[in-house]
C-alpha cells in the first residue's frame, strides 16, 4: 500500500478536523437533550431515555467527567468527545467497509454496497447512513463495543447530514 499524496492527506486532515467539530457540537446538544449534565432528568423523558441517561452519566464518570456531589450536576466534556469520536468513526468505517466490499448485512450475512444499503433503508423506513453505521457496528464488535451507551445516542438529523456531507466529499 502506497503513501497518501500530500493533497489527499491534507484533505483528509481538514475533513477530520471539521468532522470532529461538527460531531462534538452535535454530541453536546444530544447529551443536553437527554439532561446528562443535569441532576434530574427532564420530566417528559421516557423510561428508555432515563435509562440511557443514567448509563451515559456512568460512562461519563468512567471517562473522568466529574459530578458535583452537592448539586448532582455532572460535566459532559469527556463524554461529549467520546460520543462524537465513536459516532464519526462508525460512519467512516461503514463507508470504508462498503467501498471495500465487506459491509455485511447481518441477517443474511451477505456483503452489500452503499446503494443496496440505501434500498434496504427505504424498505425499513430508516436513515440509510445510520443503517450502514449499524451494520458496521455489528460486524466490528471489537471496534464498537456492544452495549456501549455512546453508540445509542442519536445525533440530530442536521448533525448526521453534515457529517455525511463531509464523508461524501472525500474521494473514494
Coordinates of N, CA and C in Angstrom, one line a residue:
X1 N 0.9 -1.2 0.0 CA 0.0 0.0 0.0 C 0.9 1.2 0.0
X2 N 0.6 2.2 -0.9 CA 1.4 3.4 -1.0 C 1.0 4.4 0.0
X3 N 1.8 5.5 0.0 CA 1.6 6.6 0.9 C 0.6 7.6 0.3
X4 N -0.2 8.2 1.1 CA -1.2 9.1 0.5 C -0.5 10.4 0.0
X5 N -0.9 10.8 -1.2 CA -0.5 12.0 -1.8 C -0.7 13.2 -0.8
X6 N 0.2 14.2 -0.8 CA 0.1 15.3 0.1 C -1.2 16.0 0.1
X7 N -1.8 16.2 -1.1 CA -3.1 16.9 -1.2 C -4.2 16.1 -0.6
X8 N -4.1 14.8 -0.8 CA -5.2 13.9 -0.2 C -5.0 13.8 1.3
X9 N -3.8 13.8 1.8 CA -3.5 13.7 3.2 C -4.1 15.0 3.9
X10 N -3.8 16.2 3.2 CA -4.3 17.5 3.7 C -5.8 17.5 3.7
X11 N -6.5 17.0 2.6 CA -7.9 16.9 2.6 C -8.5 16.1 3.7
X12 N -7.9 14.9 3.9 CA -8.3 14.0 5.0 C -8.2 14.7 6.3
X13 N -7.0 15.3 6.5 CA -6.8 16.0 7.8 C -7.8 17.1 8.1
X14 N -8.1 17.9 7.0 CA -9.0 19.0 7.2 C -10.5 18.5 7.4
X15 N -10.8 17.4 6.7 CA -12.1 16.8 6.8 C -12.3 16.2 8.2
X16 N -11.3 15.6 8.7 CA -11.4 15.0 10.1 C -11.5 16.1 11.1
X17 N -10.8 17.2 11.0 CA -10.9 18.3 11.9 C -12.3 18.9 11.9
X18 N -12.8 19.1 10.7 CA -14.2 19.7 10.6 C -15.2 18.7 11.2
X19 N -15.0 17.4 10.8 CA -16.0 16.4 11.4 C -15.9 16.4 12.9
X20 N -14.8 16.5 13.5 CA -14.7 16.5 14.9 C -15.5 17.6 15.5
X21 N -15.3 18.8 14.9 CA -16.1 20.0 15.4 C -17.6 19.8 15.3
X22 N -18.0 19.3 14.1 CA -19.4 19.1 13.9 C -20.0 18.0 14.8
X23 N -19.2 16.9 14.9 CA -19.7 15.8 15.8 C -19.7 16.2 17.3
X24 N -18.7 16.9 17.7 CA -18.7 17.3 19.1 C -19.8 18.3 19.5
X25 N -20.1 19.2 18.5 CA -21.2 20.2 18.8 C -22.5 19.4 18.8
X26 N -22.7 18.5 17.9 CA -24.0 17.7 17.8 C -24.1 16.7 19.0
X27 N -23.0 16.2 19.4 CA -23.0 15.3 20.6 C -23.3 16.0 21.8
X28 N -22.8 17.2 22.0 CA -23.1 18.0 23.2 C -24.6 18.3 23.2
X29 N -25.2 18.7 22.1 CA -26.6 19.0 22.0 C -27.4 17.8 22.3
X30 N -27.0 16.6 21.8 CA -27.8 15.4 22.1 C -27.7 15.0 23.6
X31 N -26.5 15.2 24.2 CA -26.4 14.8 25.6 C -27.2 15.8 26.4
X32 N -27.2 17.1 26.1 CA -28.0 18.1 26.8 C -29.5 17.8 26.7
X33 N -29.9 17.3 25.5 CA -31.4 17.0 25.3 C -31.8 15.8 26.2
X34 N -30.8 15.0 26.6 CA -31.0 13.9 27.5 C -30.8 14.2 28.9
X35 N -30.4 15.5 29.2 CA -30.2 16.0 30.5 C -29.1 15.3 31.3
X36 N -28.1 14.8 30.5 CA -27.0 14.1 31.1 C -26.2 14.9 32.1
X37 N -26.1 16.2 31.8 CA -25.3 17.1 32.7 C -26.1 17.6 33.9
X38 N -27.4 17.4 33.9 CA -28.3 17.9 35.0 C -28.5 16.8 36.1
X39 N -28.8 17.3 37.2 CA -29.0 16.5 38.4 C -30.3 15.6 38.1
X40 N -31.3 16.1 37.6 CA -32.5 15.3 37.4 C -32.8 15.2 35.9
X41 N -33.5 14.2 35.5 CA -33.9 14.1 34.1 C -35.0 15.0 33.8
X42 N -35.3 15.3 32.5 CA -36.4 16.1 32.1 C -37.7 15.3 32.5
X43 N -38.7 15.9 33.0 CA -40.0 15.2 33.4 C -40.6 14.5 32.2
X44 N -40.4 15.0 31.0 CA -41.0 14.4 29.8 C -40.3 13.2 29.2
X45 N -39.2 12.9 29.8 CA -38.4 11.7 29.3 C -39.0 10.4 29.5
X46 N -38.9 9.5 28.5 CA -39.5 8.2 28.6 C -38.6 7.3 29.5
X47 N -39.1 6.2 30.0 CA -38.2 5.3 30.8 C -37.0 4.9 30.1
X48 N -37.1 4.6 28.7 CA -35.9 4.2 28.0 C -34.9 5.4 27.9
X49 N -35.3 6.6 27.8 CA -34.4 7.7 27.7 C -33.8 7.9 29.1
X50 N -34.5 7.7 30.2 CA -34.0 7.8 31.5 C -32.9 6.8 31.8
X51 N -33.1 5.6 31.3 CA -32.1 4.5 31.4 C -30.8 4.9 30.6
X52 N -31.0 5.3 29.4 CA -29.9 5.7 28.6 C -29.1 6.9 29.3
X53 N -29.9 7.8 29.8 CA -29.3 9.0 30.5 C -28.4 8.5 31.7
X54 N -28.9 7.5 32.5 CA -28.2 7.0 33.6 C -26.9 6.3 33.1
X55 N -27.0 5.5 32.1 CA -25.9 4.8 31.5 C -24.8 5.8 31.0
X56 N -25.3 6.8 30.4 CA -24.4 7.8 29.9 C -23.7 8.6 31.0
X57 N -24.4 8.9 32.1 CA -23.8 9.5 33.2 C -22.7 8.6 33.8
X58 N -23.0 7.4 33.9 CA -22.0 6.4 34.5 C -20.8 6.3 33.5
X59 N -21.0 6.3 32.2 CA -19.9 6.2 31.3 C -19.1 7.5 31.3
X60 N -19.7 8.7 31.5 CA -19.0 9.9 31.6 C -18.1 9.9 32.9
X61 N -18.6 9.4 34.0 CA -17.8 9.3 35.2 C -16.6 8.3 34.9
X62 N -16.8 7.2 34.2 CA -15.7 6.3 33.9 C -14.6 7.1 33.1
X63 N -15.1 8.0 32.2 CA -14.1 8.7 31.4 C -13.4 9.9 32.1
X64 N -13.9 10.2 33.3 CA -13.3 11.3 34.1 C -14.1 12.5 34.2
X65 N -15.4 12.5 33.7 CA -16.2 13.7 33.9 C -16.6 13.7 35.4
X66 N -16.5 14.8 36.0 CA -16.8 14.9 37.5 C -18.2 15.3 37.7
X67 N -18.7 14.7 38.8 CA -20.1 15.1 39.3 C -20.0 15.9 40.5
X68 N -20.8 17.0 40.6 CA -20.8 17.8 41.8 C -21.7 17.1 42.8
X69 N -21.0 16.7 43.9 CA -21.7 15.8 44.9 C -22.8 16.6 45.6
X70 N -22.8 17.9 45.7 CA -23.8 18.6 46.3 C -25.0 18.9 45.4
X71 N -24.7 19.4 44.2 CA -25.8 19.8 43.3 C -26.2 18.6 42.4
X72 N -25.4 17.6 42.2 CA -25.7 16.5 41.4 C -25.4 16.7 39.9
X73 N -25.1 17.9 39.5 CA -24.8 18.2 38.1 C -23.5 17.4 37.8
X74 N -23.3 17.2 36.5 CA -22.1 16.4 36.0 C -21.5 17.1 34.8
X75 N -20.2 17.1 34.7 CA -19.5 17.6 33.5 C -19.9 16.6 32.4
X76 N -19.8 17.1 31.1 CA -20.0 16.2 30.0 C -18.9 16.3 28.9
X77 N -17.8 17.0 29.3 CA -16.8 17.3 28.3 C -16.2 16.0 27.7
X78 N -15.8 15.1 28.5 CA -15.1 13.9 28.1 C -16.1 13.0 27.4
X79 N -17.3 12.9 27.9 CA -18.4 12.1 27.3 C -18.8 12.7 25.9
X80 N -18.8 14.0 25.8 CA -19.1 14.6 24.5 C -18.1 14.2 23.5
X81 N -16.8 14.2 23.9 CA -15.7 13.8 23.0 C -15.9 12.4 22.6
X82 N -16.2 11.5 23.5 CA -16.3 10.1 23.2 C -17.5 9.8 22.3
X83 N -18.6 10.4 22.5 CA -19.8 10.2 21.7 C -19.5 10.7 20.3
X84 N -18.9 11.9 20.1 CA -18.5 12.4 18.8 C -17.5 11.5 18.1
X85 N -16.5 11.0 18.8 CA -15.5 10.1 18.2 C -16.1 8.8 17.7
X86 N -16.9 8.2 18.5 CA -17.5 6.9 18.2 C -18.5 7.1 17.0
X87 N -19.3 8.1 17.1 CA -20.3 8.3 16.0 C -19.7 8.5 14.7
X88 N -18.7 9.4 14.7 CA -18.0 9.8 13.4 C -17.3 8.5 12.9
X89 N -16.6 7.8 13.7 CA -15.8 6.7 13.3 C -16.7 5.5 12.8
X90 N -17.8 5.4 13.4 CA -18.7 4.3 12.9 C -19.2 4.7 11.5
X91 N -19.5 5.9 11.2 CA -19.8 6.4 9.9 C -18.7 6.2 8.9
X92 N -17.5 6.5 9.3 CA -16.3 6.4 8.5 C -16.0 4.9 8.2
X93 N -16.1 4.1 9.2 CA -15.9 2.7 9.0 C -16.9 2.1 8.0
X94 N -18.2 2.5 8.2 CA -19.2 2.0 7.3 C -18.9 2.3 5.8
X95 N -18.4 3.5 5.6 CA -18.1 3.8 4.2 C -16.9 3.0 3.7
X96 N -15.8 2.9 4.6 CA -14.7 2.1 4.2 C -15.0 0.7 3.9
X97 N -15.8 0.1 4.8 CA -16.2 -1.3 4.6 C -17.0 -1.5 3.3
X98 N -17.9 -0.6 3.0 CA -18.8 -0.6 1.8 C -17.9 -0.5 0.6
X99 N -17.0 0.5 0.6 CA -16.1 0.7 -0.6 C -15.2 -0.5 -0.9
X100 N -14.9 -1.3 0.2 CA -14.0 -2.4 0.0 C -14.8 -3.7 -0.1
X101 N -16.1 -3.6 -0.2 CA -16.9 -4.8 -0.4 C -17.1 -5.7 0.8
X102 N -16.9 -5.2 2.0 CA -17.0 -6.0 3.2 C -18.0 -5.5 4.2
X103 N -18.9 -4.6 3.8 CA -20.0 -4.2 4.6 C -21.1 -5.3 4.5
X104 N -21.4 -5.9 5.6 CA -22.2 -7.1 5.6 C -23.6 -6.8 6.3
X105 N -24.7 -7.2 5.6 CA -26.0 -7.2 6.2 C -26.1 -8.3 7.1
X106 N -26.2 -8.1 8.4 CA -26.1 -9.1 9.4 C -27.1 -10.3 9.3
X107 N -28.3 -10.0 8.9 CA -29.3 -11.1 8.9 C -29.0 -12.1 7.8
X108 N -28.6 -11.6 6.7 CA -28.3 -12.6 5.6 C -26.8 -13.0 5.5
X109 N -25.9 -12.2 6.1 CA -24.5 -12.4 6.0 C -23.9 -12.1 4.7
X110 N -24.6 -11.4 3.9 CA -24.2 -11.0 2.5 C -23.6 -9.6 2.5
X111 N -22.5 -9.5 1.7 CA -21.9 -8.2 1.6 C -22.7 -7.3 0.7
X112 N -22.9 -6.0 1.1 CA -23.7 -5.1 0.3 C -23.0 -3.8 0.1
X113 N -23.5 -3.1 -1.0 CA -22.9 -1.8 -1.3 C -23.7 -0.8 -0.6
X114 N -23.2 0.5 -0.7 CA -24.0 1.6 -0.1 C -25.3 1.7 -0.8
X115 N -25.4 1.5 -2.1 CA -26.6 1.6 -2.8 C -27.6 0.6 -2.3
X116 N -27.2 -0.6 -2.1 CA -28.1 -1.7 -1.6 C -28.5 -1.4 -0.2
X117 N -27.6 -0.8 0.6 CA -28.0 -0.4 2.0 C -29.0 0.7 1.9
X118 N -28.9 1.6 1.0 CA -29.9 2.7 0.8 C -31.3 2.1 0.5
X119 N -31.3 1.1 -0.4 CA -32.5 0.4 -0.7 C -33.1 -0.3 0.5
X120 N -32.3 -1.0 1.2 CA -32.8 -1.7 2.5 C -33.4 -0.7 3.4
X121 N -32.7 0.5 3.6 CA -33.1 1.5 4.5 C -34.5 2.1 4.0
X122 N -34.7 2.2 2.7 CA -36.0 2.7 2.3 C -37.1 1.7 2.6
X123 N -36.8 0.4 2.4 CA -37.8 -0.7 2.8 C -38.1 -0.7 4.3
X124 N -37.1 -0.4 5.1 CA -37.3 -0.4 6.5 C -37.7 1.0 7.1
X125 N -37.7 2.0 6.3 CA -38.1 3.3 6.7 C -37.1 4.0 7.7
X126 N -35.8 3.7 7.5 CA -34.8 4.3 8.3 C -33.8 5.0 7.5
X127 N -32.9 5.8 8.2 CA -31.9 6.6 7.5 C -30.8 5.6 7.0
X128 N -30.5 5.7 5.7 CA -29.5 4.8 5.1 C -28.1 4.8 5.7
X129 N -27.7 6.0 6.1 CA -26.3 6.1 6.6 C -26.3 5.5 8.0
X130 N -27.4 5.7 8.8 CA -27.5 5.2 10.1 C -27.5 3.7 10.0
X131 N -28.2 3.1 9.0 CA -28.3 1.7 8.9 C -26.9 1.1 8.5
X132 N -26.2 1.8 7.6 CA -24.8 1.3 7.3 C -23.9 1.4 8.5
X133 N -24.0 2.4 9.3 CA -23.2 2.5 10.5 C -23.6 1.4 11.5
X134 N -24.9 1.1 11.6 CA -25.3 0.0 12.5 C -24.7 -1.3 12.0
X135 N -24.7 -1.6 10.7 CA -24.1 -2.8 10.1 C -22.6 -2.9 10.5
X136 N -21.9 -1.7 10.3 CA -20.5 -1.7 10.6 C -20.3 -2.0 12.1
X137 N -21.1 -1.5 13.0 CA -21.0 -1.7 14.4 C -21.2 -3.2 14.7
X138 N -22.2 -3.8 14.0 CA -22.5 -5.2 14.3 C -21.4 -6.2 13.8
X139 N -20.7 -5.8 12.7 CA -19.7 -6.7 12.2 C -18.3 -6.4 12.8
X140 N -18.2 -5.3 13.6 CA -16.9 -5.0 14.2 C -17.1 -4.8 15.7
X141 N -17.5 -5.8 16.4 CA -17.7 -5.6 17.9 C -16.5 -5.3 18.7
X142 N -15.3 -5.7 18.1 CA -14.1 -5.3 18.8 C -13.7 -3.9 18.7
X143 N -14.3 -3.2 17.7 CA -14.0 -1.8 17.5 C -15.1 -1.0 18.1
X144 N -16.4 -1.4 17.9 CA -17.5 -0.7 18.5 C -18.2 -1.6 19.6
X145 N -17.9 -1.3 20.8 CA -18.3 -2.1 21.9 C -19.8 -2.4 22.0
X146 N -20.2 -3.6 22.1 CA -21.6 -4.0 22.2 C -22.1 -3.4 23.6
X147 N -23.2 -2.8 23.6 CA -23.8 -2.3 24.8 C -23.2 -0.9 25.3
X148 N -22.3 -0.3 24.5 CA -21.7 1.0 24.9 C -22.8 2.1 24.7
X149 N -23.2 2.8 25.7 CA -24.3 3.8 25.6 C -24.0 4.9 24.6
X150 N -22.7 5.2 24.4 CA -22.4 6.3 23.5 C -22.8 6.0 22.1
X151 N -23.0 4.7 21.7 CA -23.4 4.4 20.4 C -25.0 4.4 20.3
X152 N -25.6 4.5 21.4 CA -27.1 4.6 21.5 C -27.6 6.1 21.4
X153 N -26.6 7.0 21.5 CA -27.0 8.4 21.4 C -27.4 8.7 19.9
X154 N -28.5 9.3 19.7 CA -29.0 9.7 18.4 C -28.7 11.2 18.1
X155 N -27.8 11.4 17.2 CA -27.4 12.8 16.8 C -28.6 13.4 16.0
X156 N -28.8 14.7 16.1 CA -29.8 15.3 15.4 C -29.6 15.1 13.9
X157 N -30.7 15.1 13.1 CA -30.6 14.9 11.6 C -29.6 15.9 11.0
X158 N -29.6 17.2 11.4 CA -28.7 18.1 10.8 C -27.2 17.8 11.1
X159 N -27.0 17.2 12.2 CA -25.6 16.8 12.5 C -25.2 15.6 11.7
X160 N -26.1 14.6 11.6 CA -25.8 13.5 10.8 C -25.6 13.8 9.3
X161 N -26.5 14.8 8.8 CA -26.3 15.2 7.4 C -25.0 15.9 7.2
X162 N -24.6 16.8 8.1 CA -23.3 17.5 8.0 C -22.2 16.5 7.9
X163 N -22.2 15.5 8.8 CA -21.1 14.5 8.8 C -21.2 13.7 7.5
X164 N -22.3 13.3 7.1 CA -22.4 12.6 5.9 C -21.9 13.4 4.7
X165 N -22.2 14.7 4.6 CA -21.7 15.5 3.6 C -20.2 15.5 3.6
X166 N -19.6 15.6 4.7 CA -18.1 15.5 4.8 C -17.6 14.2 4.3
X167 N -18.3 13.1 4.7 CA -17.9 11.8 4.1 C -18.0 11.7 2.6
X168 N -19.1 12.3 2.1 CA -19.3 12.2 0.7 C -18.3 13.0 -0.1
X169 N -17.8 14.1 0.5 CA -16.8 14.9 -0.1 C -15.4 14.3 -0.2
X170 N -15.2 13.2 0.5 CA -13.9 12.5 0.5 C -13.9 11.6 -0.8
X171 N -12.8 11.7 -1.5 CA -12.7 10.8 -2.7 C -12.6 9.3 -2.3
X172 N -13.1 8.5 -3.3 CA -13.0 7.0 -3.0 C -11.6 6.5 -3.1

